[in-house]
């Protein structure tokens, strides 16, 4: 039985990109597998977030979003990364095998390295903590968005080096990247991301959601002009949530002219409400019960920890560190 594992940071609210790129594909896999580990990467989010209240709010929102999207807390192990302290110890061991040059080449660091004065060491070693998350559970498959591909390569690289040096310790994980859900664009056309403040929160109240969608940036072609669906953010978002017949219809309307961006935004707004009706209702109900969510996370951590300990002991033993 294969083990599936993935994590989502708690650096902000869960958005449509996270849901389509990571959460839904992971839940689909996880609900049919015996071993699945899903966690909130709160330690990773400390690289950017230093506000305790905000972090706790984010953790609650992210956890609620997962459960509202259909995660089964019975079938899967669902937890908060910082509750399983083995992650940080494992990170240290892996770090001692991670070449500096490989980490200096990671996009997550390189993208920020133009302004080195504001880069903390956590940003630099971020991929190693991610490798620890994955290797601690002998994960076979890691569903992630395309932007995480390089982090999986780094994980495999470190695991391969250690297996080669110390003997077989780690399972080499493979990414699962949904081909039809590539990078979801944000309202400004760049990758949708918490860090760009360009995201669509499908759980926000209708008025806010509508406002967000109405602020999607477009060119200034008039209503009657034929438009290129392939370069339009509204169309790209619509296609990612509507069924293929609806997307094809909108594509034709773009090409033949007469479809204004205002109307297309309305269609997108309606499509989001329809597609995520169940999830929205469930979210509104669950978010009123933070204690229940907290219990689920703590329960998940106590299920995750024995496995993490077992794998940690494997590497401790090979390195000459006392096992516990
Ligand atoms: P963010 O960029 O908003 O901080 P995270 O880095 O926490 O998002 O990503 C969590 C998961 O969601 C990852 O697997 C990531 O690849 C996926 N993901 C994030 N943004 C997108 C996007 N715009 N399109 C598709 N998948 C995404
Ligand atoms: N770095 C991932 C992201 O930003 C989140 C993450 C942390 C993760 N640990 C992980 C994803 C382990 C998959 C597996 O999206």
Coordinates of N, CA and C in Angstrom, one line a residue, residues 68-234:
X68 N -13.4 20.9 5.2 CA -14.6 21.3 4.4 C -14.5 20.8 2.9
X69 N -13.3 20.6 2.5 CA -13.1 20.1 1.1 C -13.2 18.6 1.0
X70 N -13.5 17.9 2.1 CA -13.7 16.5 2.1 C -12.7 15.6 2.7
X71 N -11.7 16.1 3.3 CA -10.7 15.3 4.0 C -11.4 14.4 5.0
X72 N -11.0 13.1 5.1 CA -11.6 12.3 6.1 C -10.5 12.1 7.2
X73 N -10.8 12.7 8.4 CA -9.9 12.6 9.5 C -9.7 11.2 10.1
X74 N -10.7 10.3 9.7 CA -10.6 8.9 10.1 C -9.6 8.1 9.2
X75 N -9.8 8.4 7.9 CA -9.0 7.6 6.9 C -7.5 8.1 6.8
X76 N -7.4 9.5 7.0 CA -6.1 10.1 6.8 C -5.5 10.5 8.2
X77 N -4.2 10.7 8.2 CA -3.6 11.3 9.4 C -3.4 12.8 9.1
X78 N -4.1 13.6 9.8 CA -4.2 15.0 9.5 C -3.6 15.7 10.8
X79 N -2.5 16.5 10.6 CA -1.9 17.1 11.8 C -1.2 18.4 11.5
X80 N -0.7 19.0 12.5 CA 0.1 20.2 12.4 C 1.6 19.8 12.6
X81 N 2.4 20.3 11.6 CA 3.8 19.9 11.6 C 4.5 20.2 12.9
X82 N 4.3 21.3 13.6 CA 5.0 21.6 14.8 C 4.6 20.7 16.0
X83 N 3.5 20.0 15.9 CA 3.1 19.1 17.0 C 4.0 17.8 16.9
X84 N 4.7 17.5 15.8 CA 5.5 16.3 15.7 C 7.0 16.9 15.7
X85 N 7.6 16.9 16.9 CA 8.9 17.6 17.0 C 10.0 16.9 16.2
X86 N 9.7 15.7 15.8 CA 10.7 14.9 15.0 C 11.1 15.6 13.7
X87 N 10.2 16.4 13.2 CA 10.5 17.1 11.9 C 11.7 17.9 12.0
X88 N 11.9 18.7 13.1 CA 13.0 19.6 13.1 C 14.3 18.8 13.4
X89 N 14.2 17.8 14.2 CA 15.5 17.0 14.4 C 15.9 16.3 13.1
X90 N 15.0 15.8 12.4 CA 15.3 15.2 11.1 C 15.9 16.2 10.1
X91 N 15.4 17.4 10.2 CA 15.9 18.5 9.3 C 17.4 18.7 9.5
X92 N 17.8 18.6 10.8 CA 19.2 18.8 11.1 C 20.1 17.8 10.4
X93 N 19.7 16.5 10.6 CA 20.5 15.4 10.0 C 20.6 15.6 8.5
X94 N 19.4 15.9 7.9 CA 19.4 16.1 6.4 C 20.3 17.2 6.0
X95 N 20.2 18.3 6.8 CA 21.0 19.5 6.5 C 22.5 19.2 6.4
X96 N 22.9 18.3 7.2 CA 24.4 17.9 7.2 C 24.8 17.1 6.0
X97 N 23.8 16.8 5.2 CA 24.1 16.1 3.9 C 23.7 17.0 2.7
X98 N 23.1 18.1 2.9 CA 22.6 18.9 1.8 C 23.7 19.9 1.3
X99 N 24.1 19.8 0.1 CA 25.2 20.7 -0.4 C 24.7 22.1 -0.4
X100 N 25.5 23.0 0.0 CA 25.2 24.4 0.0 C 24.7 24.9 -1.4
X101 N 25.5 24.4 -2.5 CA 25.2 24.9 -3.8 C 23.8 24.5 -4.3
X102 N 23.4 23.3 -3.8 CA 22.0 22.8 -4.2 C 21.0 23.7 -3.6
X103 N 21.2 24.1 -2.4 CA 20.2 25.0 -1.7 C 20.2 26.4 -2.3
X104 N 21.4 26.8 -2.7 CA 21.5 28.2 -3.3 C 20.8 28.2 -4.6
X105 N 20.6 27.1 -5.2 CA 20.0 27.0 -6.5 C 18.5 26.8 -6.5
X106 N 17.9 26.7 -5.2 CA 16.5 26.5 -5.1 C 15.7 27.7 -5.5
X107 N 14.6 27.6 -6.3 CA 13.9 28.8 -6.7 C 13.4 29.5 -5.4
X108 N 12.9 28.8 -4.4 CA 12.3 29.4 -3.3 C 13.3 30.4 -2.6
X109 N 14.6 30.1 -2.7 CA 15.6 31.0 -2.2 C 16.1 32.1 -3.3
X110 N 16.3 31.5 -4.5 CA 16.9 32.4 -5.5 C 16.0 33.6 -5.8
X111 N 14.6 33.3 -5.8 CA 13.7 34.3 -6.1 C 13.8 35.5 -5.2
X112 N 14.3 35.2 -4.0 CA 14.4 36.3 -2.9 C 15.8 36.8 -2.8
X113 N 16.7 36.2 -3.5 CA 18.1 36.4 -3.1 C 18.7 37.7 -3.7
X114 N 17.8 38.4 -4.5 CA 18.3 39.7 -4.9 C 18.4 40.7 -3.8
X115 N 17.6 40.5 -2.8 CA 17.6 41.3 -1.6 C 18.1 40.5 -0.4
X116 N 19.3 40.1 -0.4 CA 19.8 39.1 0.6 C 19.7 39.6 2.0
X117 N 19.7 40.9 2.2 CA 19.7 41.5 3.5 C 18.4 41.1 4.2
X118 N 17.3 40.8 3.5 CA 16.0 40.5 4.1 C 15.7 39.0 4.1
X119 N 16.7 38.2 3.7 CA 16.5 36.7 3.6 C 17.0 36.1 4.9
X120 N 16.1 35.4 5.6 CA 16.6 34.7 6.8 C 17.0 33.3 6.5
X121 N 17.8 32.6 7.4 CA 18.3 31.3 7.1 C 17.2 30.3 6.9
X122 N 16.1 30.5 7.5 CA 14.9 29.6 7.3 C 14.5 29.5 5.8
X123 N 14.6 30.6 5.1 CA 14.3 30.7 3.7 C 15.2 29.8 2.9
X124 N 16.5 29.9 3.4 CA 17.5 29.1 2.7 C 17.4 27.6 2.9
X125 N 17.1 27.2 4.1 CA 17.0 25.8 4.4 C 15.6 25.2 4.3
X126 N 14.7 26.0 3.8 CA 13.3 25.6 3.7 C 13.1 24.3 3.0
X127 N 13.8 24.0 1.9 CA 13.6 22.7 1.2 C 14.1 21.5 2.0
X128 N 15.0 21.8 3.0 CA 15.4 20.7 3.8 C 14.4 20.3 4.8
X129 N 13.7 21.3 5.4 CA 12.6 21.0 6.3 C 11.5 20.2 5.5
X130 N 11.3 20.6 4.3 CA 10.3 19.9 3.5 C 10.7 18.5 3.2
X131 N 12.0 18.3 3.0 CA 12.5 16.9 2.7 C 12.3 16.1 4.0
X132 N 12.5 16.7 5.2 CA 12.3 16.0 6.5 C 10.9 15.6 6.6
X133 N 9.9 16.5 6.3 CA 8.5 16.2 6.3 C 8.2 14.9 5.5
X134 N 8.8 14.9 4.4 CA 8.4 13.8 3.5 C 9.1 12.5 3.9
X135 N 10.4 12.6 4.2 CA 11.2 11.3 4.4 C 10.8 10.7 5.8
X136 N 10.3 11.5 6.7 CA 9.9 10.9 8.0 C 8.8 9.9 8.0
X137 N 8.0 9.9 6.9 CA 6.9 9.0 6.8 C 7.0 8.0 5.7
X138 N 8.2 7.8 5.2 CA 8.4 6.9 4.1 C 7.4 7.1 3.0
X139 N 7.1 8.4 2.6 CA 6.1 8.7 1.6 C 6.6 8.2 0.2
X140 N 5.6 7.6 -0.5 CA 5.9 7.2 -1.9 C 5.5 8.3 -2.9
X141 N 4.4 8.9 -2.6 CA 3.8 9.9 -3.5 C 3.5 11.2 -2.8
X142 N 3.9 12.3 -3.5 CA 3.6 13.6 -2.9 C 2.9 14.5 -3.9
X143 N 1.5 14.6 -3.7 CA 0.8 15.5 -4.6 C 1.1 17.0 -4.3
X144 N 1.6 17.7 -5.3 CA 1.9 19.1 -5.1 C 1.6 19.9 -6.4
X145 N 1.6 21.2 -6.3 CA 1.6 22.0 -7.5 C 2.9 22.0 -8.2
X146 N 2.9 22.5 -9.5 CA 4.1 22.4 -10.3 C 5.3 23.2 -9.6
X147 N 5.0 24.2 -8.9 CA 6.1 25.1 -8.3 C 6.9 24.3 -7.2
X148 N 6.4 23.2 -6.8 CA 7.1 22.4 -5.8 C 8.0 21.3 -6.3
X149 N 8.0 21.2 -7.6 CA 8.7 20.1 -8.3 C 10.2 20.1 -7.9
X150 N 10.8 21.2 -7.9 CA 12.2 21.3 -7.5 C 12.5 20.8 -6.1
X151 N 11.5 21.1 -5.2 CA 11.7 20.7 -3.8 C 11.7 19.2 -3.7
X152 N 10.9 18.6 -4.5 CA 10.9 17.1 -4.5 C 12.2 16.5 -5.1
X153 N 12.7 17.2 -6.1 CA 14.0 16.8 -6.6 C 15.1 16.9 -5.5
X154 N 15.1 18.0 -4.8 CA 16.0 18.2 -3.7 C 15.9 17.1 -2.6
X155 N 14.6 16.8 -2.3 CA 14.3 15.7 -1.3 C 14.9 14.4 -1.8
X156 N 14.7 14.0 -3.1 CA 15.2 12.8 -3.6 C 16.7 12.8 -3.6
X157 N 17.3 13.9 -3.9 CA 18.7 14.1 -4.0 C 19.4 13.8 -2.6
X158 N 18.8 14.4 -1.6 CA 19.3 14.3 -0.2 C 19.1 12.8 0.2
X159 N 17.9 12.3 0.0 CA 17.7 10.9 0.4 C 18.6 9.9 -0.3
X160 N 18.8 10.2 -1.6 CA 19.7 9.3 -2.4 C 21.1 9.3 -1.8
X161 N 21.6 10.5 -1.5 CA 23.0 10.7 -1.0 C 23.1 9.9 0.3
X162 N 22.1 10.1 1.2 CA 22.2 9.4 2.5 C 22.1 7.9 2.4
X163 N 21.2 7.4 1.5 CA 21.1 6.0 1.3 C 22.4 5.4 0.8
X164 N 23.0 6.2 -0.1 CA 24.3 5.8 -0.7 C 25.4 5.7 0.4
X165 N 25.4 6.8 1.3 CA 26.5 6.9 2.3 C 26.3 6.0 3.5
X166 N 25.0 5.9 4.0 CA 24.8 5.2 5.2 C 24.1 3.9 5.1
X167 N 23.7 3.6 3.9 CA 22.9 2.3 3.7 C 21.4 2.7 3.6
X168 N 20.6 1.8 3.1 CA 19.2 2.2 2.8 C 18.4 2.6 4.1
X169 N 18.0 3.9 4.1 CA 17.3 4.4 5.2 C 15.9 4.9 4.7
X170 N 16.0 5.7 3.5 CA 14.8 6.4 3.1 C 14.2 5.8 1.8
X171 N 12.9 6.0 1.8 CA 12.1 5.7 0.5 C 12.3 7.0 -0.4
X172 N 12.5 6.8 -1.6 CA 12.6 7.9 -2.5 C 11.2 8.3 -3.0
X173 N 10.7 9.5 -2.7 CA 9.3 9.9 -3.0 C 9.2 10.4 -4.5
X174 N 8.0 10.3 -5.0 CA 7.8 10.9 -6.3 C 6.7 11.9 -6.2
X175 N 6.8 13.0 -7.0 CA 5.8 14.0 -7.0 C 4.6 13.5 -7.8
X176 N 3.4 14.0 -7.4 CA 2.3 13.8 -8.3 C 1.8 15.2 -8.7
X177 N 1.9 15.5 -9.9 CA 1.6 16.9 -10.4 C 0.4 16.7 -11.4
X178 N -0.8 17.2 -10.9 CA -1.9 17.1 -11.8 C -1.7 17.9 -13.1
X179 N -1.7 17.2 -14.2 CA -1.4 17.8 -15.5 C -2.4 18.8 -15.9
X180 N -3.7 18.5 -15.6 CA -4.7 19.4 -16.0 C -4.9 20.6 -15.1
X181 N -4.3 20.6 -13.9 CA -4.3 21.7 -13.0 C -2.9 22.2 -12.9
X182 N -2.5 23.1 -13.8 CA -1.1 23.6 -13.7 C -1.2 24.8 -12.8
X183 N -0.4 25.8 -13.0 CA -0.5 26.9 -12.1 C -1.7 27.8 -12.3
X184 N -2.5 27.9 -11.2 CA -3.7 28.7 -11.3 C -3.3 30.2 -11.1
X185 N -3.8 31.0 -12.1 CA -3.3 32.5 -11.9 C -4.1 33.2 -10.9
X186 N -3.5 34.2 -10.3 CA -4.2 35.1 -9.4 C -4.9 36.3 -10.1
X187 N -5.6 37.2 -9.4 CA -6.3 38.2 -10.0 C -5.5 39.2 -10.8
X188 N -4.2 39.2 -10.6 CA -3.3 40.1 -11.3 C -2.6 39.3 -12.5
X189 N -2.9 38.0 -12.7 CA -2.4 37.3 -13.8 C -1.1 36.5 -13.4
X190 N -0.5 36.9 -12.3 CA 0.7 36.1 -11.8 C 0.2 34.9 -11.1
X191 N 1.1 33.9 -10.8 CA 0.7 32.7 -10.0 C -0.1 33.2 -8.8
X192 N -1.3 32.5 -8.6 CA -2.0 32.8 -7.4 C -1.2 32.4 -6.2
X193 N -1.0 33.3 -5.3 CA -0.2 33.0 -4.1 C -0.5 33.9 -2.9
X194 N -0.4 33.3 -1.7 CA -0.7 34.1 -0.5 C 0.3 35.2 -0.5
X195 N 1.5 35.0 -0.9 CA 2.5 36.0 -0.8 C 2.4 37.2 -1.7
X196 N 1.5 37.0 -2.8 CA 1.3 38.2 -3.7 C 0.0 38.9 -3.4
X197 N -0.8 38.4 -2.4 CA -2.1 39.1 -2.2 C -2.9 39.2 -3.4
X198 N -2.9 38.2 -4.2 CA -3.7 38.2 -5.5 C -4.6 37.0 -5.5
X199 N -5.0 36.6 -4.3 CA -5.7 35.3 -4.3 C -7.2 35.4 -4.2
X200 N -7.9 34.3 -4.6 CA -9.3 34.2 -4.4 C -9.6 33.2 -3.3
X201 N -10.2 33.7 -2.2 CA -10.6 32.8 -1.1 C -12.0 32.3 -1.3
X202 N -12.2 31.1 -1.7 CA -13.5 30.6 -2.1 C -14.4 30.5 -0.9
X203 N -13.9 30.6 0.3 CA -14.7 30.6 1.6 C -15.1 31.9 2.1
X204 N -14.7 33.0 1.4 CA -15.1 34.3 1.9 C -16.5 34.5 1.6
X205 N -17.1 35.5 2.3 CA -18.6 35.7 2.1 C -18.8 36.3 0.6
X206 N -20.0 36.0 0.2 CA -20.4 36.3 -1.2 C -20.0 37.6 -1.7
X207 N -20.2 38.7 -0.9 CA -19.9 40.0 -1.3 C -18.4 40.2 -1.6
X208 N -17.6 39.7 -0.7 CA -16.2 39.9 -0.8 C -15.7 39.1 -2.0
X209 N -16.2 37.9 -2.1 CA -15.8 37.0 -3.2 C -16.1 37.7 -4.6
X210 N -17.3 38.3 -4.7 CA -17.7 38.9 -5.9 C -16.7 40.1 -6.2
X211 N -16.4 40.9 -5.1 CA -15.5 42.0 -5.3 C -14.2 41.6 -5.8
X212 N -13.7 40.5 -5.2 CA -12.4 40.0 -5.6 C -12.4 39.6 -7.1
X213 N -13.4 38.9 -7.5 CA -13.5 38.5 -8.9 C -13.6 39.7 -9.9
X214 N -14.4 40.7 -9.4 CA -14.6 41.9 -10.3 C -13.3 42.6 -10.4
X215 N -12.3 42.4 -9.5 CA -11.0 43.1 -9.6 C -10.0 42.4 -10.4
X216 N -10.3 41.3 -11.1 CA -9.4 40.6 -12.0 C -8.9 41.6 -13.1
X217 N -7.6 41.6 -13.3 CA -7.1 42.5 -14.2 C -7.2 41.9 -15.7
X218 N -7.7 42.8 -16.6 CA -7.8 42.3 -18.0 C -7.2 43.4 -18.9
X219 N -7.2 43.2 -20.2 CA -6.9 44.3 -21.1 C -8.1 45.1 -21.3
X220 N -8.1 46.1 -22.2 CA -9.2 47.0 -22.2 C -10.0 46.9 -23.5
X221 N -10.0 45.7 -24.1 CA -10.8 45.5 -25.3 C -12.3 45.7 -25.0
X222 N -13.0 46.4 -26.0 CA -14.5 46.6 -25.8 C -15.3 45.3 -25.9
X223 N -16.5 45.3 -25.4 CA -17.4 44.1 -25.3 C -17.4 43.4 -26.7
X224 N -17.6 44.2 -27.8 CA -17.9 43.5 -29.1 C -16.6 42.9 -29.7
X225 N -15.4 43.3 -29.2 CA -14.2 42.7 -29.8 C -14.0 41.2 -29.5
X226 N -13.5 40.5 -30.6 CA -13.1 39.1 -30.3 C -12.0 39.1 -29.3
X227 N -11.9 38.1 -28.4 CA -10.9 38.1 -27.4 C -10.2 36.7 -27.4
X228 N -8.9 36.8 -26.9 CA -8.1 35.6 -26.9 C -8.3 34.9 -25.5
X229 N -9.0 33.8 -25.4 CA -9.2 33.1 -24.1 C -7.9 32.7 -23.5
X230 N -7.0 32.3 -24.3 CA -5.7 31.7 -23.8 C -4.8 32.7 -23.1
X231 N -5.1 34.0 -23.2 CA -4.2 34.9 -22.5 C -5.1 35.6 -21.4
X232 N -6.3 35.2 -21.2 CA -7.2 35.9 -20.2 C -7.3 35.1 -18.9
X233 N -7.0 35.8 -17.8 CA -7.0 35.3 -16.5 C -8.5 34.7 -16.1
X234 N -9.5 35.5 -16.5 CA -10.9 35.1 -16.2 C -11.1 33.7 -16.8

